[in-house]
mmCIF file of C-alpha atoms and ligand atoms in Angstrom:
data_model
loop_
_atom_site.group_PDB
_atom_site.id
_atom_site.type_symbol
_atom_site.label_atom_id
_atom_site.label_comp_id
_atom_site.label_asym_id
_atom_site.label_seq_id
_atom_site.Cartn_x
_atom_site.Cartn_y
_atom_site.Cartn_z
ATOM 1 C CA MET A 1268 4.770 -2.210 -19.384
ATOM 2 C CA ARG A 1269 6.018 -3.510 -15.937
ATOM 3 C CA VAL A 1270 4.550 -2.379 -12.631
ATOM 4 C CA LEU A 1271 6.092 -3.026 -9.250
ATOM 5 C CA VAL A 1272 3.572 -3.483 -6.379
ATOM 6 C CA ALA A 1273 5.571 -3.186 -3.181
ATOM 7 C CA VAL A 1274 3.509 -4.000 -0.053
ATOM 8 C CA ALA A 1275 4.485 -3.764 3.629
ATOM 9 C CA SER A 1276 2.029 -5.762 5.854
ATOM 10 C CA LYS A 1277 2.385 -7.103 9.338
ATOM 11 C CA HIS A 1278 -0.783 -9.384 9.579
ATOM 12 C CA GLY A 1279 -1.700 -9.839 6.030
ATOM 13 C CA SER A 1280 -4.594 -7.496 5.377
ATOM 14 C CA THR A 1281 -2.552 -4.973 3.383
ATOM 15 C CA ALA A 1282 -0.796 -7.729 1.436
ATOM 16 C CA GLU A 1283 -4.357 -8.876 0.344
ATOM 17 C CA ILE A 1284 -5.142 -5.382 -0.820
ATOM 18 C CA GLY A 1285 -1.806 -5.504 -2.814
ATOM 19 C CA ASP A 1286 -3.012 -8.827 -4.359
ATOM 20 C CA ALA A 1287 -6.282 -7.170 -5.483
ATOM 21 C CA ILE A 1288 -4.448 -4.097 -6.929
ATOM 22 C CA SER A 1289 -2.140 -6.599 -8.806
ATOM 23 C CA ARG A 1290 -4.895 -8.534 -10.227
ATOM 24 C CA VAL A 1291 -6.633 -5.440 -11.562
ATOM 25 C CA LEU A 1292 -3.324 -4.350 -13.284
ATOM 26 C CA VAL A 1293 -2.718 -7.886 -14.613
ATOM 27 C CA ASP A 1294 -6.220 -7.887 -16.094
ATOM 28 C CA ALA A 1295 -5.474 -4.524 -17.768
ATOM 29 C CA GLY A 1296 -2.536 -6.093 -19.526
ATOM 30 C CA TYR A 1297 0.338 -5.015 -17.325
ATOM 31 C CA GLU A 1298 3.232 -7.260 -16.194
ATOM 32 C CA VAL A 1299 3.099 -7.054 -12.429
ATOM 33 C CA TYR A 1300 5.814 -7.971 -9.875
ATOM 34 C CA GLN A 1301 4.441 -7.913 -6.219
ATOM 35 C CA ALA A 1302 6.982 -8.039 -3.433
ATOM 36 C CA VAL A 1303 7.785 -6.663 0.024
ATOM 37 C CA PRO A 1304 9.438 -3.209 -0.278
ATOM 38 C CA ASP A 1305 13.181 -3.644 -0.856
ATOM 39 C CA PRO A 1306 15.644 -0.818 -1.339
ATOM 40 C CA ASP A 1307 17.840 -3.107 -3.534
ATOM 41 C CA VAL A 1308 15.133 -3.724 -6.006
ATOM 42 C CA ALA A 1309 16.183 -3.126 -9.735
ATOM 43 C CA LEU A 1310 13.833 -0.198 -10.273
ATOM 44 C CA GLU A 1311 15.079 0.315 -13.874
ATOM 45 C CA ARG A 1312 13.069 -2.730 -14.753
ATOM 46 C CA PHE A 1313 9.712 -1.096 -13.887
ATOM 47 C CA ASP A 1314 7.722 1.639 -15.676
ATOM 48 C CA ALA A 1315 5.557 2.489 -12.656
ATOM 49 C CA VAL A 1316 5.493 1.576 -8.929
ATOM 50 C CA VAL A 1317 2.594 1.142 -6.395
ATOM 51 C CA CYS A 1318 3.748 1.033 -2.805
ATOM 52 C CA GLY A 1319 1.540 0.408 0.118
ATOM 53 C CA SER A 1320 1.878 -0.085 3.958
ATOM 54 C CA ALA A 1321 -0.174 -0.953 6.928
ATOM 55 C CA VAL A 1322 -0.166 1.961 9.520
ATOM 56 C CA TYR A 1323 0.740 1.153 13.076
ATOM 57 C CA GLY A 1324 0.970 3.789 15.685
ATOM 58 C CA GLY A 1325 0.503 6.446 13.037
ATOM 59 C CA SER A 1326 3.500 5.252 11.073
ATOM 60 C CA TRP A 1327 4.148 3.267 7.878
ATOM 61 C CA ARG A 1328 5.916 -0.147 8.255
ATOM 62 C CA PRO A 1329 9.787 0.378 8.545
ATOM 63 C CA ASP A 1330 10.564 -1.576 5.424
ATOM 64 C CA ALA A 1331 8.254 0.666 3.232
ATOM 65 C CA VAL A 1332 9.773 3.844 4.711
ATOM 66 C CA ARG A 1333 13.230 2.666 4.158
ATOM 67 C CA PHE A 1334 12.404 1.642 0.413
ATOM 68 C CA LEU A 1335 10.845 5.055 -0.227
ATOM 69 C CA GLU A 1336 13.616 7.009 1.476
ATOM 70 C CA VAL A 1337 16.574 5.072 0.041
ATOM 71 C CA ARG A 1338 15.161 5.091 -3.504
ATOM 72 C CA ALA A 1339 13.408 8.435 -3.468
ATOM 73 C CA ASP A 1340 15.541 9.851 -6.347
ATOM 74 C CA ASP A 1341 14.693 6.957 -8.679
ATOM 75 C CA LEU A 1342 11.075 6.900 -7.696
ATOM 76 C CA ARG A 1343 10.579 10.606 -8.378
ATOM 77 C CA ALA A 1344 11.436 9.842 -12.089
ATOM 78 C CA LYS A 1345 8.665 7.350 -12.380
ATOM 79 C CA PRO A 1346 4.885 7.357 -11.950
ATOM 80 C CA VAL A 1347 4.355 6.275 -8.316
ATOM 81 C CA TRP A 1348 1.159 5.815 -6.352
ATOM 82 C CA LEU A 1349 1.056 5.091 -2.571
ATOM 83 C CA PHE A 1350 -1.643 3.574 -0.438
ATOM 84 C CA GLU A 1351 -1.983 3.031 3.317
ATOM 85 C CA THR A 1352 -4.195 0.563 5.162
ATOM 86 C CA GLY A 1353 -5.347 1.639 8.626
ATOM 87 C CA PRO A 1354 -8.515 2.955 10.044
ATOM 88 C CA VAL A 1355 -10.804 0.366 11.434
ATOM 89 C CA SER A 1356 -14.411 1.196 12.237
ATOM 90 C CA SER A 1357 -14.408 -0.214 15.766
ATOM 91 C CA VAL A 1358 -12.162 2.520 17.122
ATOM 92 C CA ASP A 1359 -11.790 6.192 16.430
ATOM 93 C CA LEU A 1360 -8.772 6.883 18.396
ATOM 94 C CA ILE A 1361 -6.234 6.123 15.664
ATOM 95 C CA GLU A 1362 -5.800 8.909 13.284
ATOM 96 C CA PRO A 1363 -6.458 7.790 9.700
ATOM 97 C CA GLY A 1364 -4.663 9.248 6.840
ATOM 98 C CA GLY A 1365 -1.625 11.501 6.940
ATOM 99 C CA ALA A 1366 1.074 9.009 7.917
ATOM 100 C CA GLY A 1367 1.915 8.685 4.108
ATOM 101 C CA ILE A 1368 1.741 12.465 3.170
ATOM 102 C CA ALA A 1369 5.404 13.192 3.830
ATOM 103 C CA LEU A 1370 6.418 10.033 2.031
ATOM 104 C CA GLY A 1371 4.117 10.934 -0.919
ATOM 105 C CA SER A 1372 5.796 14.290 -1.301
ATOM 106 C CA LEU A 1373 9.397 12.654 -0.910
ATOM 107 C CA VAL A 1374 8.662 10.500 -3.942
ATOM 108 C CA ALA A 1375 6.353 12.939 -5.854
ATOM 109 C CA ALA A 1376 3.661 10.340 -5.738
ATOM 110 C CA ARG A 1377 0.707 10.777 -8.004
ATOM 111 C CA GLY A 1378 -1.715 9.736 -5.371
ATOM 112 C CA LEU A 1379 -2.013 8.733 -1.821
ATOM 113 C CA GLN A 1380 -5.070 6.564 -1.052
ATOM 114 C CA VAL A 1381 -6.155 5.560 2.523
ATOM 115 C CA PHE A 1382 -7.975 2.125 2.652
ATOM 116 C CA GLY A 1383 -9.875 0.827 5.630
ATOM 117 C CA GLY A 1384 -8.073 -1.930 7.424
ATOM 118 C CA LYS A 1385 -8.850 -5.296 9.154
ATOM 119 C CA LEU A 1386 -8.477 -6.209 12.716
ATOM 120 C CA ASP A 1387 -8.317 -9.904 13.689
ATOM 121 C CA ARG A 1388 -7.285 -9.901 17.384
ATOM 122 C CA SER A 1389 -6.587 -13.557 17.352
ATOM 123 C CA ARG A 1390 -3.607 -12.829 15.005
ATOM 124 C CA LEU A 1391 -2.148 -9.980 17.048
ATOM 125 C CA THR A 1392 0.949 -10.064 19.309
ATOM 126 C CA VAL A 1393 0.334 -10.053 23.015
ATOM 127 C CA GLY A 1394 1.351 -6.300 23.126
ATOM 128 C CA GLU A 1395 -1.038 -5.474 20.264
ATOM 129 C CA LYS A 1396 -3.898 -7.283 21.940
ATOM 130 C CA VAL A 1397 -3.258 -5.184 25.066
ATOM 131 C CA ILE A 1398 -3.333 -1.950 23.000
ATOM 132 C CA THR A 1399 -6.505 -2.875 21.163
ATOM 133 C CA ARG A 1400 -8.157 -3.945 24.414
ATOM 134 C CA ILE A 1401 -7.232 -0.511 25.973
ATOM 135 C CA VAL A 1402 -8.672 1.394 23.007
ATOM 136 C CA GLY A 1403 -11.684 -0.800 22.727
ATOM 137 C CA ALA A 1404 -11.012 -1.933 19.170
ATOM 138 C CA THR A 1405 -12.900 -5.136 18.237
ATOM 139 C CA ASP A 1406 -12.581 -7.381 15.116
ATOM 140 C CA SER A 1407 -13.656 -5.820 11.821
ATOM 141 C CA ASP A 1408 -12.835 -5.882 8.228
ATOM 142 C CA ASP A 1409 -13.152 -2.338 6.697
ATOM 143 C CA ARG A 1410 -11.528 -3.043 3.332
ATOM 144 C CA ASP A 1411 -13.859 -2.051 0.523
ATOM 145 C CA TRP A 1412 -12.912 -4.228 -2.424
ATOM 146 C CA ASP A 1413 -14.895 -2.098 -4.887
ATOM 147 C CA VAL A 1414 -13.053 1.078 -3.816
ATOM 148 C CA ILE A 1415 -9.723 -0.820 -3.916
ATOM 149 C CA LYS A 1416 -10.327 -2.202 -7.434
ATOM 150 C CA ALA A 1417 -11.620 1.127 -8.654
ATOM 151 C CA TRP A 1418 -8.456 2.839 -7.467
ATOM 152 C CA ALA A 1419 -6.262 0.395 -9.171
ATOM 153 C CA GLY A 1420 -8.431 0.680 -12.260
ATOM 154 C CA LYS A 1421 -7.625 4.406 -12.334
ATOM 155 C CA ILE A 1422 -3.880 3.641 -12.226
ATOM 156 C CA ALA A 1423 -4.267 1.365 -15.193
ATOM 157 C CA GLU A 1424 -6.257 3.992 -17.039
ATOM 158 C CA THR A 1425 -3.651 6.678 -16.400
ATOM 159 C CA LEU A 1426 -0.769 4.425 -17.549
ATOM 160 C CA ASP A 1427 -2.766 3.491 -20.656
ATOM 161 C CA LYS A 1428 -3.248 7.055 -21.576
ATOM 162 C CA GLU A 1429 0.373 8.082 -21.012
ATOM 163 C CA ALA A 1430 1.535 5.106 -23.088
ATOM 164 C CA GLN A 1431 -0.673 6.223 -25.971
ATOM 165 C CA VAL A 1432 0.621 9.826 -25.842
ATOM 166 C CA SER A 1433 4.286 8.676 -25.857
ATOM 167 C CA SER A 1434 3.866 6.017 -28.618
HETATM 168 C C1 FMN B 857 -1.474 -2.186 17.599
HETATM 169 C C2 FMN B 857 -2.191 -1.537 16.437
HETATM 170 C C3 FMN B 857 -1.956 -0.222 16.220
HETATM 171 C C4 FMN B 857 -2.616 0.397 14.952
HETATM 172 N N1 FMN B 857 -2.332 1.694 14.774
HETATM 173 C C5 FMN B 857 -3.003 2.213 13.799
HETATM 174 C C6 FMN B 857 -2.799 3.645 13.458
HETATM 175 O O1 FMN B 857 -2.052 4.392 14.094
HETATM 176 N N2 FMN B 857 -3.466 4.149 12.453
HETATM 177 C C7 FMN B 857 -4.387 3.459 11.658
HETATM 178 O O2 FMN B 857 -5.015 3.993 10.831
HETATM 179 N N3 FMN B 857 -4.600 2.135 11.783
HETATM 180 C C8 FMN B 857 -3.946 1.526 12.876
HETATM 181 N N4 FMN B 857 -4.103 0.181 13.121
HETATM 182 C C9 FMN B 857 -4.920 -0.572 12.290
HETATM 183 C C10 FMN B 857 -4.103 -1.394 11.281
HETATM 184 O O3 FMN B 857 -3.419 -0.571 10.450
HETATM 185 C C11 FMN B 857 -5.025 -2.325 10.487
HETATM 186 O O4 FMN B 857 -5.499 -3.392 11.340
HETATM 187 C C12 FMN B 857 -4.419 -2.843 9.171
HETATM 188 O O5 FMN B 857 -5.368 -3.436 8.443
HETATM 189 C C13 FMN B 857 -3.248 -3.903 9.487
HETATM 190 O O6 FMN B 857 -2.652 -4.238 8.222
HETATM 191 P P1 FMN B 857 -1.827 -5.585 8.084
HETATM 192 O O7 FMN B 857 -2.828 -6.694 8.350
HETATM 193 O O8 FMN B 857 -1.387 -5.602 6.727
HETATM 194 O O9 FMN B 857 -0.659 -5.589 9.092
HETATM 195 C C14 FMN B 857 -3.455 -0.418 14.285
HETATM 196 C C15 FMN B 857 -3.667 -1.792 14.529
HETATM 197 C C16 FMN B 857 -2.999 -2.358 15.556
HETATM 198 C C17 FMN B 857 -3.260 -3.790 15.894
#
């Protein structure tokens, strides 16, 4: 079974979550193709899709939104899971969760998971540094790898069960 892991990251922390999810699925015996979200991807090659995005200013990254919107009809016909990376512990002004809810219903996602994010101010753009200074955000890494791996493990379990039923 082939799984597409499509991940939209700006500064790399969400891509690393995608890497961890892909590793769990590969270890469970799935063939995984990890890439940035691309509306032109040959979705017929995949049996399931995991799509994730970093959240900035309350929104998913534009490439992830475009992929889900353009390919919504094809995605609704497959098992799809979404995740978003965002909340960081040093600031409570950013609203966690919710950004992906409308996208989840658009593609009839099996699940929408929110993972803690990472802030490394040395990697931000000048504008982002200004915003994070204003809201008082400091460097932190709130990604819980056990939670991430457990979530990916549940996806593998679900796909395993469904493959057994249909064989
Ligand atoms: C300028 C800026 C705006 C952000 N806005 C949000 C937000 O609205 N909601 C949220 O949950 N996280 C927000 N974050 C936190 C990021 O989503 C988090 O740092 C994430 O791990 C970044 O992912 P990336 O490294 O893959 O780009 C923001 C971070 C920055 C720097």
